[in-house]
Tab-separated table of N, CA and C in Angstrom:
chain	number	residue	atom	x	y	z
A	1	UNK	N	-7.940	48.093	-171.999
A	1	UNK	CA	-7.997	48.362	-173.421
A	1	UNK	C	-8.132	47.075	-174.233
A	2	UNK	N	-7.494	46.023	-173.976
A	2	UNK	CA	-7.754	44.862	-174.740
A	2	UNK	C	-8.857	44.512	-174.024
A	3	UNK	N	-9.033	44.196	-173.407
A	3	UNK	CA	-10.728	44.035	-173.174
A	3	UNK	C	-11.682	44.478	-173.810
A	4	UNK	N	-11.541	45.765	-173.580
A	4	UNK	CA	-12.710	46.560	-174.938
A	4	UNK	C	-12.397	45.909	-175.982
A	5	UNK	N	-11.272	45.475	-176.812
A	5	UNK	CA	-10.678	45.188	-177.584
A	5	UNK	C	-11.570	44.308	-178.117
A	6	UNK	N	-11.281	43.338	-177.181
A	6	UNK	CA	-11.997	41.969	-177.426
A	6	UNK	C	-13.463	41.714	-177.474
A	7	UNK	N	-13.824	42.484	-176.715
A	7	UNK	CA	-15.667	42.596	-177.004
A	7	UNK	C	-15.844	43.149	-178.051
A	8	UNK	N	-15.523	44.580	-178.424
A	8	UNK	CA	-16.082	45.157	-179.440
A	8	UNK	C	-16.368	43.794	-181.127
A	9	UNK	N	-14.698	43.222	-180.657
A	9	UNK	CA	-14.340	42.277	-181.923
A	9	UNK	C	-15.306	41.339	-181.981
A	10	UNK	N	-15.759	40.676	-180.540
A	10	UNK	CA	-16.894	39.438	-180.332
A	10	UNK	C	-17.836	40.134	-180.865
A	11	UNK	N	-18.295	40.796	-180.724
A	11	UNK	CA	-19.664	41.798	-180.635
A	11	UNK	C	-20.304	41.763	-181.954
A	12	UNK	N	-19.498	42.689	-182.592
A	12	UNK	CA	-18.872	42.769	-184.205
A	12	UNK	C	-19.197	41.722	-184.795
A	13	UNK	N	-18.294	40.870	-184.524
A	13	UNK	CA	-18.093	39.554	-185.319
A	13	UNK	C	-19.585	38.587	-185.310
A	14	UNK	N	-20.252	38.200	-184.215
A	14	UNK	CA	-21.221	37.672	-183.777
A	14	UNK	C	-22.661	38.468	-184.544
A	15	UNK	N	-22.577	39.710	-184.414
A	15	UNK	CA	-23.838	40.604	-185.414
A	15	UNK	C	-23.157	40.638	-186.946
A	16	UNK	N	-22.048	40.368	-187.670
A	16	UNK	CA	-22.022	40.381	-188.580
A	16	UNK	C	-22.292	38.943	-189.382
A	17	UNK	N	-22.149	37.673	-188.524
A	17	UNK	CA	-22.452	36.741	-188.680
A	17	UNK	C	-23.928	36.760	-188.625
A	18	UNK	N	-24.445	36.697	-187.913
A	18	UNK	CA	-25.717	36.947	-187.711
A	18	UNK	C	-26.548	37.784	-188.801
A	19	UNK	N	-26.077	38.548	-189.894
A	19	UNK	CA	-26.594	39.724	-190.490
A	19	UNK	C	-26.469	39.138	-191.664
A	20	UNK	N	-25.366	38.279	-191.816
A	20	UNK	CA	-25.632	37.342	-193.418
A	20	UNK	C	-26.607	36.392	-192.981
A	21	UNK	N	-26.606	36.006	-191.882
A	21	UNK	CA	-27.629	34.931	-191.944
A	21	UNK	C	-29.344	35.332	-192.255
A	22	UNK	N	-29.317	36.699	-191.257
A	22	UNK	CA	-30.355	37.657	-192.277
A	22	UNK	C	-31.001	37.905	-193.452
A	23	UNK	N	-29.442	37.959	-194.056
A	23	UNK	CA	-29.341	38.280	-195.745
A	23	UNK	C	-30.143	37.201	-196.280
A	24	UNK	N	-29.375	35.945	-195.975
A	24	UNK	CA	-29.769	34.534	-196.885
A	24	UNK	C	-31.127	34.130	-196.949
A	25	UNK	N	-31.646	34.672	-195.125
A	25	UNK	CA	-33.044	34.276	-195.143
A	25	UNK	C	-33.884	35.571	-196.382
A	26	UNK	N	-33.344	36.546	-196.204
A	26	UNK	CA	-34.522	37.533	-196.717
A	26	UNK	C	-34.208	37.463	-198.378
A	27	UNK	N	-33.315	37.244	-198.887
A	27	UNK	CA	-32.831	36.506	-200.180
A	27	UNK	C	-33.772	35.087	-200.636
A	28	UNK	N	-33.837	34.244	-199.800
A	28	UNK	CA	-34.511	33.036	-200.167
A	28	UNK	C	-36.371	33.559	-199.870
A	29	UNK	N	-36.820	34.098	-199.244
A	29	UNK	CA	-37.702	34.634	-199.068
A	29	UNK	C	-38.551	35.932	-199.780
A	30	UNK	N	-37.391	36.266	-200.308
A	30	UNK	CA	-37.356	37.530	-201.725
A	30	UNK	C	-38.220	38.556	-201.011
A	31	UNK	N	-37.708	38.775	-199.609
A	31	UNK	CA	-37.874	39.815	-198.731
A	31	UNK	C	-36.618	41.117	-198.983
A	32	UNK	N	-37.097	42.387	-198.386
A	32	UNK	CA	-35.973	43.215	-198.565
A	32	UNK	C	-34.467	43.077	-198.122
A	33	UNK	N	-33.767	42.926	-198.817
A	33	UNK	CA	-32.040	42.411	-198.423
A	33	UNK	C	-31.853	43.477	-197.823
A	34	UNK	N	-30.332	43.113	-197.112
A	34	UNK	CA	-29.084	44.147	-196.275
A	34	UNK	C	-28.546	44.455	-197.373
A	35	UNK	N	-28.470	45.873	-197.787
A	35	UNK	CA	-27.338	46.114	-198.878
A	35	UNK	C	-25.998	45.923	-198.689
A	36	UNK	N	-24.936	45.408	-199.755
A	36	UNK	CA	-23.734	44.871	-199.871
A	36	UNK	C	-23.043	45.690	-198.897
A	37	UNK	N	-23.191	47.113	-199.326
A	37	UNK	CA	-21.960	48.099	-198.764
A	37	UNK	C	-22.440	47.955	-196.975
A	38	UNK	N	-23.571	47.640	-196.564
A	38	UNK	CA	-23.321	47.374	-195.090
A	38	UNK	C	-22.321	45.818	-194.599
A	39	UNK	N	-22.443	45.198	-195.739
A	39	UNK	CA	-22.123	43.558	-195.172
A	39	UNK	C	-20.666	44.112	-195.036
A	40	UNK	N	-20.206	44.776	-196.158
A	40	UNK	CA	-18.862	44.998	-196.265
A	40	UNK	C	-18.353	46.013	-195.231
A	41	UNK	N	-19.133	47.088	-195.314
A	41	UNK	CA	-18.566	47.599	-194.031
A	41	UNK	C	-18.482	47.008	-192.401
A	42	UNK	N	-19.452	46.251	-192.039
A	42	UNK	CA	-19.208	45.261	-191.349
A	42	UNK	C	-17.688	44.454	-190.570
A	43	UNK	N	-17.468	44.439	-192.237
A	43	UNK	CA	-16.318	43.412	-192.242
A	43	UNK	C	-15.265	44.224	-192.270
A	44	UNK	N	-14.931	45.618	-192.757
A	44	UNK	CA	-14.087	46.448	-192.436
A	44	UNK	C	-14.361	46.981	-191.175
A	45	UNK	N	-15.214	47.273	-190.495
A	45	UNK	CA	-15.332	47.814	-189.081
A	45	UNK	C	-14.006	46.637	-187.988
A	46	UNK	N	-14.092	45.577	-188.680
A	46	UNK	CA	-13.589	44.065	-187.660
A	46	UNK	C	-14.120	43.434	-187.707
A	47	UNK	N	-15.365	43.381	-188.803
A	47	UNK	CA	-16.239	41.662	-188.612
A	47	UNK	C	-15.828	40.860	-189.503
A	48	UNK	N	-14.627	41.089	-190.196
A	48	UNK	CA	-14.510	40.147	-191.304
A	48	UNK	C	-14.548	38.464	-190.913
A	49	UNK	N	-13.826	38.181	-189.971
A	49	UNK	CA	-14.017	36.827	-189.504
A	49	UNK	C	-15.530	36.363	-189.678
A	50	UNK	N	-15.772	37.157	-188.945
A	50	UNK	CA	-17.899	36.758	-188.767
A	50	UNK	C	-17.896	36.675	-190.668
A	51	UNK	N	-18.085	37.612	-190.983
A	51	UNK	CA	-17.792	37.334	-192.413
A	51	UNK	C	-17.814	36.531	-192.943
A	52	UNK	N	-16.871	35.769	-193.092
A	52	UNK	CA	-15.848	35.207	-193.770
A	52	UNK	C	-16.415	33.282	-192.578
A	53	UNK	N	-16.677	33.252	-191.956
A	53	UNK	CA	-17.252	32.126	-191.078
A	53	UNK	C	-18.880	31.987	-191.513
A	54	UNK	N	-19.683	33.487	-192.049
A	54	UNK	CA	-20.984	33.130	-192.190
A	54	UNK	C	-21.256	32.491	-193.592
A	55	UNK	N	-20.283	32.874	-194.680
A	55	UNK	CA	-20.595	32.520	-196.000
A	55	UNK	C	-20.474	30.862	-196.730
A	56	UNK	N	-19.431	30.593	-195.833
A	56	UNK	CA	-19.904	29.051	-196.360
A	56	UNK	C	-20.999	28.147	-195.373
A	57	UNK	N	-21.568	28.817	-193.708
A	57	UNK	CA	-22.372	28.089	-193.539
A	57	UNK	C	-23.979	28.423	-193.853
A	58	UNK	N	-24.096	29.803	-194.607
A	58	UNK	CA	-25.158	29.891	-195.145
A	58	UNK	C	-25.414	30.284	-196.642
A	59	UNK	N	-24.272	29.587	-197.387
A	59	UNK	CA	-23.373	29.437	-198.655
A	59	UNK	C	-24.201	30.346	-199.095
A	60	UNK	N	-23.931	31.642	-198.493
A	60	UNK	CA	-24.327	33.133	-199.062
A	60	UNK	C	-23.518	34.068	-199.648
A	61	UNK	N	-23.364	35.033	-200.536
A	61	UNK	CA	-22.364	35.308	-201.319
A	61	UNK	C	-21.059	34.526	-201.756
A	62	UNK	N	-20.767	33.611	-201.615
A	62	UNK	CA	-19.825	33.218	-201.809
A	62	UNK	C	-19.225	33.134	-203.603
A	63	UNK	N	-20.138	33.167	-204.474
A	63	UNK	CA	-19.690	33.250	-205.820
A	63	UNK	C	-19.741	34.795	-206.346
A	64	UNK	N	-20.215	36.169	-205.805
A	64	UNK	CA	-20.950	36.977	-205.645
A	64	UNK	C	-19.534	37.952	-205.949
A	65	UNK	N	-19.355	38.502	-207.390
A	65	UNK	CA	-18.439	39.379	-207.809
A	65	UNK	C	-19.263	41.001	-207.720
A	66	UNK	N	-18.419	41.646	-207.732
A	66	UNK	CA	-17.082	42.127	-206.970
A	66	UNK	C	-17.232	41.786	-205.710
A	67	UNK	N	-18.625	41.517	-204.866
A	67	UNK	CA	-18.596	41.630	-203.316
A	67	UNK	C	-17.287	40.696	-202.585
A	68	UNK	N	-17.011	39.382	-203.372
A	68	UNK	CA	-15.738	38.708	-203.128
A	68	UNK	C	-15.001	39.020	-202.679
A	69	UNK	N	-14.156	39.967	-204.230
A	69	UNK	CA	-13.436	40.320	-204.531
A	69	UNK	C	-12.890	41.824	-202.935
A	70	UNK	N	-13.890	42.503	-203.059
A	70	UNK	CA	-14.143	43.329	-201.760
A	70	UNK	C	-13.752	43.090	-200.373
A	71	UNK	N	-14.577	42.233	-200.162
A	71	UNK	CA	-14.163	41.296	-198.863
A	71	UNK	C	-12.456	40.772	-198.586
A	72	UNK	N	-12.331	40.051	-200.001
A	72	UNK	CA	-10.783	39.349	-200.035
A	72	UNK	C	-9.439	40.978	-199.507
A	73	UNK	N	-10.281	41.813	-200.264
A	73	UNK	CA	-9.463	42.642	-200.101
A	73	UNK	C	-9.558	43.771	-198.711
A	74	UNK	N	-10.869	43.129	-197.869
A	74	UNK	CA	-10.742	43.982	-196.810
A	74	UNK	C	-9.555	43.168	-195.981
A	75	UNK	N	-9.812	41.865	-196.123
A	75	UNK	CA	-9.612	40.665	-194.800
A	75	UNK	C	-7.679	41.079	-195.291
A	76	UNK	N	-7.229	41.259	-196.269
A	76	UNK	CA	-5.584	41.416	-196.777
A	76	UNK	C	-5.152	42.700	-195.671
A	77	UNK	N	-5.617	43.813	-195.848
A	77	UNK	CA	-5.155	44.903	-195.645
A	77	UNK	C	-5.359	45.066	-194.262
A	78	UNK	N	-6.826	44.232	-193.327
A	78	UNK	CA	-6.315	43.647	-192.186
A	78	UNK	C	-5.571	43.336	-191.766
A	79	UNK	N	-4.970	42.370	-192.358
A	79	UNK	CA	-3.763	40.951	-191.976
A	79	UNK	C	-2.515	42.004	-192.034
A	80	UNK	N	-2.331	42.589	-193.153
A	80	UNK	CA	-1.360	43.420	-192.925
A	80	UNK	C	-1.114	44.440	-191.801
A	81	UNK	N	-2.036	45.099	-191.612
A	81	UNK	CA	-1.805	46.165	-190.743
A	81	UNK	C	-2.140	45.891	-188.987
A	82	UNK	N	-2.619	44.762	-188.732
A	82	UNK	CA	-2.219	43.613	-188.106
A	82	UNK	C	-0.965	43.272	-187.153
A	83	UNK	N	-0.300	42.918	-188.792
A	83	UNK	CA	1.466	42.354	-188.456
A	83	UNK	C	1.833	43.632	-188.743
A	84	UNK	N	1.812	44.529	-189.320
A	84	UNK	CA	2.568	45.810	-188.997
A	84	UNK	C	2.212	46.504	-187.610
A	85	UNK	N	1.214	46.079	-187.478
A	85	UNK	CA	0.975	46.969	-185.563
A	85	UNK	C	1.837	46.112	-184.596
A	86	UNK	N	1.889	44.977	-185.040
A	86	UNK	CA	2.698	43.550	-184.404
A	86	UNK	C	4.215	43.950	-183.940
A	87	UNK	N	4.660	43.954	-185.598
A	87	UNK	CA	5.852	44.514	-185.351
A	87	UNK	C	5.959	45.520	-184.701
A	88	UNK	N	5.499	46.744	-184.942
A	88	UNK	CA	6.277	48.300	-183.913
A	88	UNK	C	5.769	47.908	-183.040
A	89	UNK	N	4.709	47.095	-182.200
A	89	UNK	CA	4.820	46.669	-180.804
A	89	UNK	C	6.189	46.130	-180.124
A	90	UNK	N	6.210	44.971	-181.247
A	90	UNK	CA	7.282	43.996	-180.544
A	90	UNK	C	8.428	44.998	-180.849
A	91	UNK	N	8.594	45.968	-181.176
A	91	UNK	CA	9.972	46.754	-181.376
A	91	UNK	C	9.871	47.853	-180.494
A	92	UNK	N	8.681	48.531	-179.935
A	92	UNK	CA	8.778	48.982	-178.986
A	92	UNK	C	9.047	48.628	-177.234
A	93	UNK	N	9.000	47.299	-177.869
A	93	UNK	CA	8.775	46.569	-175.986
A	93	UNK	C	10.593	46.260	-176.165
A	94	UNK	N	11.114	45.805	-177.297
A	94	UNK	CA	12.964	45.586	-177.228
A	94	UNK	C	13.259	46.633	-177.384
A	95	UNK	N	12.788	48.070	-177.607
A	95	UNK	CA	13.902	49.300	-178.052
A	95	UNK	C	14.624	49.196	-178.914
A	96	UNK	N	14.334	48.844	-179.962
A	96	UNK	CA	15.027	48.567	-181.440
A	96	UNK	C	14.346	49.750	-182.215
């Protein structure tokens, strides 16, 4: 299971990186873009890292409201639920 785990996340992460880099080219090229709500879903599927790693090296969205704002708030509710899966792990393995 963590195995799958971990690929799906590489996988993910690596095509979502890859998909802004897409963006930037077809943006500078004033070719047809990836619409926002895929980048973002992306990044809620588990690509936020890729995400969040592609925008300052292809300084693509990065000033880009609400999409920011969006993102900031996928990558939070991650982190949280995260350390909340964290915890009832680590409380299931002590029996607390």
């Amino acid at each position: 299971m963590i195995l799958f785990v971990a690929v799906y996340l590489g996988v993910l992460n690596l095509l979502t990186f890859a998909i802004f880099g897409f963006d930037k080219a077809a943006a500078a090229e004033k070719r047809s873009r990836v619409p926002e709500r895929a980048l973002l879903t992306l990044a809620a599927l588990g690509g936020s890292p890729g995400a969040l790693a592609a925008r300052p090296v292809f300084r693509h969205k990065t000033r880009k409201q609400p999409f920011s704002a969006w993102l900031t708030l996928i990558v939070f509710v991650q982190v949280v639920a995260v350390v909340i899966g964290l915890v009832v792990w680590r409380k299931s393995l002590t029996g607390a």
